[in-house]
Coordinates of C-alpha atoms and ligand atoms in Angstrom, one line a residue:
X1 CA 76.4 -170.3 23.5
X2 CA 72.6 -170.4 23.4
X3 CA 71.6 -167.8 20.9
X4 CA 68.1 -167.3 22.2
X5 CA 69.3 -166.4 25.7
X6 CA 71.3 -163.4 24.4
X7 CA 69.8 -160.0 25.0
X8 CA 69.1 -158.0 21.9
X9 CA 69.7 -154.3 21.2
X10 CA 66.1 -153.6 22.2
X11 CA 66.5 -155.4 25.5
X12 CA 69.5 -153.1 26.3
X13 CA 67.6 -150.0 25.2
X14 CA 64.8 -151.0 27.6
X15 CA 67.1 -151.7 30.5
X16 CA 69.0 -148.5 30.0
X17 CA 66.0 -146.1 29.5
X18 CA 63.3 -147.8 31.6
X19 CA 65.2 -150.0 34.1
X20 CA 67.9 -147.4 34.9
X21 CA 66.2 -144.3 33.4
X22 CA 67.9 -140.8 33.3
X23 CA 71.7 -141.1 33.2
X24 CA 73.1 -137.7 33.9
X25 CA 76.7 -137.1 32.9
X26 CA 79.0 -137.8 36.0
X27 CA 75.8 -138.7 37.9
X28 CA 74.6 -141.9 39.7
X29 CA 72.4 -143.0 36.7
X30 CA 75.4 -142.8 34.4
X31 CA 77.4 -145.0 36.8
X32 CA 74.6 -147.5 37.1
X33 CA 74.5 -147.7 33.3
X34 CA 78.3 -148.2 33.1
X35 CA 77.9 -151.1 35.6
X36 CA 75.1 -152.6 33.4
X37 CA 77.3 -152.3 30.2
X38 CA 80.3 -153.8 32.0
X39 CA 78.1 -156.7 33.0
X40 CA 76.9 -157.3 29.5
X41 CA 80.4 -157.2 28.1
X42 CA 81.5 -159.7 30.7
X43 CA 78.6 -162.0 29.8
X44 CA 79.7 -161.8 26.1
X45 CA 83.4 -162.5 26.9
X46 CA 84.4 -163.1 30.5
X47 CA 87.4 -160.9 31.6
X48 CA 87.0 -158.6 28.6
X49 CA 85.3 -155.5 30.1
X50 CA 87.5 -152.6 31.1
X51 CA 86.6 -149.3 32.8
X52 CA 88.4 -146.2 31.7
X53 CA 87.9 -143.4 34.3
X54 CA 88.2 -139.7 33.7
X55 CA 87.1 -136.4 35.1
X56 CA 85.2 -133.7 33.3
X57 CA 82.9 -130.7 33.5
X58 CA 79.4 -131.5 34.8
X59 CA 77.7 -129.1 32.4
X60 CA 77.9 -128.3 28.7
X61 CA 75.8 -125.2 29.0
X62 CA 77.5 -123.4 31.9
X63 CA 80.7 -122.4 30.1
X64 CA 78.6 -120.5 27.5
X65 CA 76.4 -119.0 30.3
X66 CA 79.6 -117.7 31.9
X67 CA 80.9 -116.3 28.5
X68 CA 77.6 -114.4 28.0
X69 CA 77.7 -113.2 31.6
X70 CA 81.2 -111.8 30.8
X71 CA 79.9 -110.0 27.7
X72 CA 77.0 -108.5 29.8
X73 CA 79.5 -107.4 32.4
X74 CA 81.5 -105.6 29.7
X75 CA 78.3 -104.0 28.3
X76 CA 77.3 -103.0 31.9
X77 CA 80.7 -101.3 32.6
X78 CA 80.4 -99.5 29.3
X79 CA 76.8 -98.3 29.9
X80 CA 77.6 -97.1 33.4
X81 CA 81.2 -95.8 33.1
X82 CA 80.9 -94.7 29.4
X83 CA 84.1 -94.2 27.4
X84 CA 86.4 -94.6 30.4
X85 CA 85.0 -98.1 30.8
X86 CA 85.4 -99.0 27.2
X87 CA 89.0 -100.4 27.4
X88 CA 88.0 -102.8 30.2
X89 CA 84.8 -103.7 28.3
X90 CA 86.8 -104.5 25.1
X91 CA 89.2 -106.7 27.1
X92 CA 86.5 -108.6 29.0
X93 CA 84.4 -109.1 25.8
X94 CA 87.3 -110.2 23.7
X95 CA 88.3 -112.7 26.4
X96 CA 84.7 -114.0 26.5
X97 CA 84.6 -114.4 22.7
X98 CA 88.0 -116.2 22.5
X99 CA 87.1 -118.5 25.4
X100 CA 83.7 -119.4 23.9
X101 CA 85.4 -120.3 20.5
X102 CA 88.0 -122.4 22.3
X103 CA 85.2 -124.2 24.2
X104 CA 83.5 -124.9 20.9
X105 CA 86.7 -126.4 19.5
X106 CA 87.3 -128.7 22.6
X107 CA 90.3 -126.7 23.6
X108 CA 91.0 -126.1 27.4
X109 CA 90.2 -122.5 28.4
X110 CA 89.5 -120.5 31.6
X111 CA 85.7 -121.0 31.2
X112 CA 86.3 -124.6 32.2
X113 CA 87.7 -123.5 35.6
X114 CA 84.3 -121.7 36.3
X115 CA 82.3 -125.0 36.1
X116 CA 82.3 -127.9 38.5
X117 CA 83.9 -131.2 37.7
X118 CA 82.8 -134.8 38.3
X119 CA 83.9 -138.4 37.8
X120 CA 82.8 -140.4 34.8
X121 CA 84.0 -143.5 32.9
X122 CA 84.1 -145.2 29.5
X123 CA 83.4 -148.9 29.5
X124 CA 85.1 -150.9 26.7
X125 CA 86.3 -154.3 25.4
X126 CA 88.5 -155.6 22.7
X127 CA 87.5 -158.3 20.2
X128 CA 90.5 -159.8 18.6
X129 CA 90.8 -160.6 14.9
X130 CA 89.6 -164.2 14.4
X131 CA 92.1 -165.2 11.6
X132 CA 90.9 -167.1 8.6
X133 CA 87.6 -168.7 9.6
X134 CA 88.1 -171.4 6.8
X135 CA 91.4 -172.6 8.4
X136 CA 89.7 -173.1 11.7
X137 CA 86.6 -174.7 10.3
X138 CA 84.5 -171.6 11.1
X139 CA 85.5 -171.6 14.7
X140 CA 87.2 -168.6 16.4
X141 CA 91.0 -169.2 16.4
X142 CA 92.4 -169.9 19.9
X143 CA 95.2 -167.4 19.3
X144 CA 93.9 -164.2 17.8
X145 CA 95.4 -163.3 14.5
X146 CA 97.7 -160.3 14.2
X147 CA 95.2 -157.6 13.1
X148 CA 95.7 -155.9 9.8
X149 CA 93.2 -153.2 10.8
X150 CA 91.8 -151.8 14.0
X151 CA 88.2 -150.5 14.2
X152 CA 86.8 -148.6 17.2
X153 CA 83.0 -148.6 17.5
X154 CA 81.6 -146.0 19.9
X155 CA 78.3 -145.0 21.4
X156 CA 77.6 -142.8 24.4
X157 CA 75.3 -143.9 27.2
X158 CA 74.7 -140.7 29.3
X159 CA 71.6 -138.6 28.8
X160 CA 71.0 -134.9 28.4
X161 CA 68.7 -132.4 30.3
X162 CA 65.4 -131.2 28.8
X163 CA 66.1 -127.5 28.1
X164 CA 63.6 -125.0 26.8
X165 CA 65.9 -124.5 23.8
X166 CA 64.9 -128.1 22.7
X167 CA 61.3 -127.9 23.7
X168 CA 59.6 -127.2 20.3
X169 CA 60.5 -126.5 16.7
X170 CA 60.0 -122.8 17.5
X171 CA 62.5 -122.8 20.3
X172 CA 65.0 -125.0 18.4
X173 CA 64.9 -122.4 15.6
X174 CA 65.3 -119.6 18.2
X175 CA 68.2 -121.3 19.9
X176 CA 70.0 -122.2 16.6
X177 CA 69.7 -118.5 15.4
X178 CA 70.9 -117.3 18.8
X179 CA 74.1 -119.5 18.8
X180 CA 75.2 -117.7 15.6
X181 CA 73.8 -114.3 16.7
X182 CA 75.6 -114.7 20.0
X183 CA 79.0 -115.0 18.3
X184 CA 78.2 -112.0 16.2
X185 CA 77.1 -110.1 19.3
X186 CA 80.5 -110.5 21.0
X187 CA 82.2 -108.9 17.9
X188 CA 79.5 -106.2 17.6
X189 CA 80.1 -105.2 21.2
X190 CA 83.8 -105.0 20.8
X191 CA 83.5 -102.8 17.7
X192 CA 81.0 -100.5 19.4
X193 CA 83.2 -100.1 22.5
X194 CA 86.1 -99.3 20.1
X195 CA 84.0 -96.8 18.2
X196 CA 83.1 -95.0 21.5
X197 CA 86.7 -94.9 22.5
X198 CA 87.7 -93.5 19.1
X199 CA 84.9 -90.8 19.3
X200 CA 85.8 -89.8 22.9
X201 CA 83.6 -88.9 25.8
X202 CA 80.4 -87.0 24.9
X203 CA 80.9 -87.5 21.2
X204 CA 78.0 -88.4 18.9
X205 CA 79.8 -91.7 18.1
X206 CA 80.0 -92.6 21.8
X207 CA 76.3 -91.8 22.4
X208 CA 75.3 -93.8 19.3
X209 CA 77.5 -96.7 20.3
X210 CA 75.8 -96.8 23.7
X211 CA 72.3 -97.1 22.2
X212 CA 73.3 -99.6 19.4
X213 CA 75.1 -101.8 22.0
X214 CA 71.7 -102.5 23.6
X215 CA 71.0 -104.8 20.6
X216 CA 73.9 -107.2 21.1
X217 CA 73.4 -106.8 24.9
X218 CA 69.8 -108.1 24.5
X219 CA 71.1 -111.1 22.5
X220 CA 73.4 -112.0 25.3
X221 CA 70.6 -111.6 27.8
X222 CA 68.7 -114.3 25.8
X223 CA 71.7 -116.5 25.4
X224 CA 72.4 -116.3 29.2
X225 CA 68.8 -117.0 30.0
X226 CA 68.6 -120.1 27.8
X227 CA 72.0 -121.5 28.7
X228 CA 71.3 -120.9 32.4
X229 CA 67.8 -122.4 32.2
X230 CA 69.1 -125.6 30.6
X231 CA 71.0 -126.6 33.8
X232 CA 67.8 -126.2 35.9
X233 CA 65.9 -128.9 33.9
X234 CA 65.6 -132.6 34.6
X235 CA 67.4 -135.3 32.6
X236 CA 65.6 -137.3 29.9
X237 CA 65.4 -141.2 30.0
X238 CA 67.2 -141.0 26.7
X239 CA 65.9 -144.1 24.9
X240 CA 66.8 -142.9 21.5
X241 CA 69.6 -140.6 22.8
X242 CA 71.5 -142.8 23.3
X243 CA 70.4 -146.0 24.8
X244 CA 69.7 -146.9 21.2
X245 CA 73.3 -146.5 20.1
X246 CA 74.6 -148.3 23.3
X247 CA 72.1 -151.1 22.6
X248 CA 73.3 -151.6 19.0
X249 CA 76.9 -151.4 20.2
X250 CA 76.3 -154.2 22.7
X251 CA 74.5 -156.4 20.2
X252 CA 77.4 -155.8 17.7
X253 CA 79.8 -156.8 20.5
X254 CA 78.0 -160.1 20.9
X255 CA 77.8 -160.8 17.1
X256 CA 81.4 -159.9 16.4
X257 CA 82.6 -162.0 19.4
X258 CA 80.5 -165.0 18.1
X259 CA 81.8 -164.6 14.6
X260 CA 84.9 -162.3 14.7
X261 CA 86.3 -160.4 11.7
X262 CA 89.2 -162.2 10.1
X263 CA 91.8 -159.5 10.1
X264 CA 90.3 -156.6 12.0
X265 CA 90.5 -156.1 15.7
X266 CA 87.4 -154.3 17.1
X267 CA 87.3 -152.1 20.1
X268 CA 83.8 -151.7 21.5
X269 CA 83.7 -148.4 23.5
X270 CA 80.6 -147.1 25.5
X271 CA 81.5 -143.5 26.2
X272 CA 80.4 -141.4 29.2
X273 CA 79.8 -137.6 29.3
X274 CA 79.1 -137.1 25.6
X275 CA 76.2 -134.8 26.5
X276 CA 78.3 -132.2 28.3
X277 CA 81.0 -131.9 25.7
X278 CA 82.1 -135.3 24.3
X279 CA 84.5 -135.7 27.2
X280 CA 84.4 -139.5 27.3
X281 CA 85.5 -139.7 23.7
X282 CA 88.1 -137.0 24.2
X283 CA 89.6 -138.8 27.2
X284 CA 89.6 -142.2 25.4
X285 CA 91.2 -141.0 22.1
X286 CA 93.8 -139.0 24.0
X287 CA 94.7 -141.8 26.5
X288 CA 94.9 -144.5 23.8
X289 CA 96.5 -142.3 21.1
X290 CA 99.4 -144.6 20.4
X291 CA 97.3 -147.9 20.2
X292 CA 94.7 -146.1 18.0
X293 CA 97.1 -144.7 15.4
X294 CA 95.9 -146.0 12.1
X295 CA 92.5 -147.2 13.5
X296 CA 89.1 -146.4 12.1
X297 CA 85.9 -145.3 14.0
X298 CA 82.2 -146.1 13.6
X299 CA 80.1 -143.9 15.9
X300 CA 76.4 -144.7 16.7
X301 CA 74.1 -142.1 18.1
X302 CA 70.3 -141.6 18.2
X303 CA 69.5 -144.3 15.7
X304 CA 66.0 -145.5 16.7
X305 CA 63.7 -142.8 15.4
X306 CA 60.9 -143.8 13.1
X307 CA 61.8 -143.2 9.5
X308 CA 65.3 -142.3 10.6
X309 CA 67.5 -144.9 9.3
X310 CA 69.9 -146.5 8.8
X311 CA 71.2 -143.0 8.3
X312 CA 74.9 -142.1 8.2
X313 CA 76.4 -138.6 7.9
X314 CA 79.1 -137.3 5.6
X315 CA 79.9 -134.4 7.8
X316 CA 78.9 -132.7 11.1
X317 CA 79.1 -129.0 11.4
X318 CA 78.8 -126.3 14.0
X319 CA 81.8 -123.9 14.3
X320 CA 84.1 -126.3 12.5
X321 CA 83.3 -129.0 10.0
X322 CA 84.2 -132.7 10.7
X323 CA 84.1 -134.8 7.6
X324 CA 83.4 -138.5 7.5
X325 CA 86.0 -140.7 5.7
X326 CA 85.4 -141.0 2.0
X327 CA 86.4 -144.7 1.9
X328 CA 84.0 -145.6 4.8
X329 CA 81.3 -143.6 3.1
X330 CA 81.9 -145.4 -0.2
X331 CA 81.5 -148.8 1.5
X332 CA 78.3 -147.6 3.3
X333 CA 76.9 -146.2 0.0
X334 CA 77.7 -149.5 -1.8
X335 CA 75.8 -151.5 0.9
X336 CA 72.9 -149.0 0.7
X337 CA 72.8 -149.5 -3.1
X338 CA 73.1 -153.3 -2.9
X339 CA 70.3 -153.7 -0.4
X340 CA 67.7 -151.0 -1.1
X341 CA 65.2 -152.8 1.2
X342 CA 67.3 -151.6 4.2
X343 CA 66.2 -148.0 3.4
X344 CA 69.7 -146.6 4.2
X345 CA 70.6 -143.1 3.3
X346 CA 73.4 -140.6 3.6
X347 CA 72.9 -137.0 4.9
X348 CA 74.7 -134.2 6.6
X349 CA 74.3 -132.8 10.2
X350 CA 74.4 -129.3 11.4
X351 CA 73.9 -127.8 14.9
X352 CA 75.9 -130.0 17.3
X353 CA 78.7 -132.5 17.4
X354 CA 78.9 -136.3 18.0
X355 CA 81.7 -138.5 19.4
X356 CA 82.6 -139.0 15.7
X357 CA 84.0 -135.5 15.6
X358 CA 86.6 -136.5 18.3
X359 CA 87.8 -139.5 16.3
X360 CA 88.1 -137.2 13.2
X361 CA 89.9 -134.6 15.3
X362 CA 92.4 -137.3 16.3
X363 CA 93.0 -138.2 12.6
X364 CA 90.9 -141.4 12.6
X365 CA 88.9 -142.2 9.4
X366 CA 85.4 -142.2 10.8
X367 CA 81.7 -142.5 10.0
X368 CA 78.8 -141.7 12.3
X369 CA 75.3 -143.3 12.2
X370 CA 72.9 -140.6 13.3
X371 CA 69.1 -141.1 12.9
X372 CA 67.9 -137.8 11.3
X373 CA 64.4 -137.5 10.0
X374 CA 63.6 -135.9 6.6
X375 CA 63.7 -132.4 8.2
X376 CA 67.2 -133.1 9.4
X377 CA 66.3 -133.3 13.0
X378 CA 66.5 -136.1 15.7
X379 CA 63.0 -136.9 17.0
X380 CA 62.4 -136.2 20.7
X381 CA 66.0 -135.1 21.2
X382 CA 66.7 -133.8 24.8
X383 CA 63.0 -134.0 25.7
X384 CA 61.0 -136.1 28.2
X385 CA 59.3 -137.7 25.2
X386 CA 62.5 -139.6 24.4
X387 CA 61.1 -142.9 25.7
X388 CA 61.2 -146.5 24.6
X389 CA 57.7 -146.2 23.1
X390 CA 59.2 -143.8 20.5
X391 CA 62.0 -146.2 19.6
X392 CA 61.3 -148.1 16.4
X393 CA 62.4 -151.7 16.8
X394 CA 62.5 -152.3 13.0
X395 CA 64.9 -149.3 12.5
X396 CA 67.1 -150.6 15.4
X397 CA 67.3 -154.1 13.8
X398 CA 68.1 -152.6 10.3
X399 CA 70.8 -150.3 11.8
X400 CA 72.4 -153.2 13.7
X401 CA 72.4 -155.4 10.5
X402 CA 73.7 -152.5 8.4
X403 CA 76.6 -151.8 10.7
X404 CA 77.5 -155.5 11.0
X405 CA 77.6 -155.8 7.2
X406 CA 79.7 -152.6 7.1
X407 CA 82.2 -154.0 9.6
X408 CA 82.5 -157.3 7.6
X409 CA 82.9 -155.2 4.3
X410 CA 85.6 -153.2 6.0
X411 CA 87.3 -156.5 7.0
X412 CA 87.2 -157.8 3.5
X413 CA 88.2 -154.6 1.6
X414 CA 90.9 -153.3 4.1
X415 CA 90.4 -149.6 3.4
X416 CA 92.8 -148.5 6.2
X417 CA 95.4 -151.2 6.9
X418 CA 97.7 -150.6 9.9
Ligands
ZN1 ZN1 72.1 -135.9 23.1

């Protein structure tokens, strides 16, 4: 193999974000990117690339827009019909609240039936364990060794829209507060409808409940407005989010094929439809549940921001908290301490989930590399400014090296043997 002819992570980032451009979940750009990734995997190891098709929702925003619309319908029936409408309002609002919670926990619920579905795919390849390189004179063994460990490395390749909610630090703050306030507003409405019902028609309680209910009602008007607006916006070229992760993934695939891990089988998985609800990862971990029992996961997302890495997270939090594996964190911490010039750091993430949450949900010890800046945010995320010019090639190189070192450390130390 001629090393200089191999495309680097930055080449892949350029091809995905400039050559292909926006890659909407379930859309033609995503399919084109899948074909590109399949081609790269084939060029690394002929016959290795596999396509894993699945169907999923076309929007991550629309289920929540529907839930808020249900809460507003409940409020409307209460405002118009008064106490006689309160029972129906409680039922509708309670359903909307429960469905929204289920949606946030990746659990099927009726909101999903209200949103259109489309076809997507994961693209993946296996790199067999190389056996003892000494015994083969440093050459990959012809017959792959029986792996003592299995490691899945994931990165998504679809891109998000460019909603108002992500357009500036002000709107990001507004949106973050609204996600919490929105959940509280469902409960507030239910309580107020119940208070009116308890007080009875014409009572002071019923009148007061009507007026106070305008506050949670207004919150749902804002939530509905922002979640509806999101689906009217164009998609970003997604250089950092997440051509960067996919680029590093493909470069690691080349490096680990050239010099395989001795006793660790590696699955390289480029996931589709992360941006609308982590559906690619959900489909993959569900369909390969048996083979992946006992495996580990490294997830790579948004890693190319200046001053953003290598950065790995110990937890990701929204409604639930998904914690990274202590052993994988220990190994990453040790590398960061041994090689301070790499500038690696550990942090926590709040406000959204990555594909890492799905591995953790399926019981895999996992760690996610996510390029957060010092304010805890991803630069240019879900904006038109997420372009190749804002990707830092030095950070990409360091993240690639760091993760390669981590995989080789995992191979040596065997933290999670099968
Ligand atoms: Zn994203």
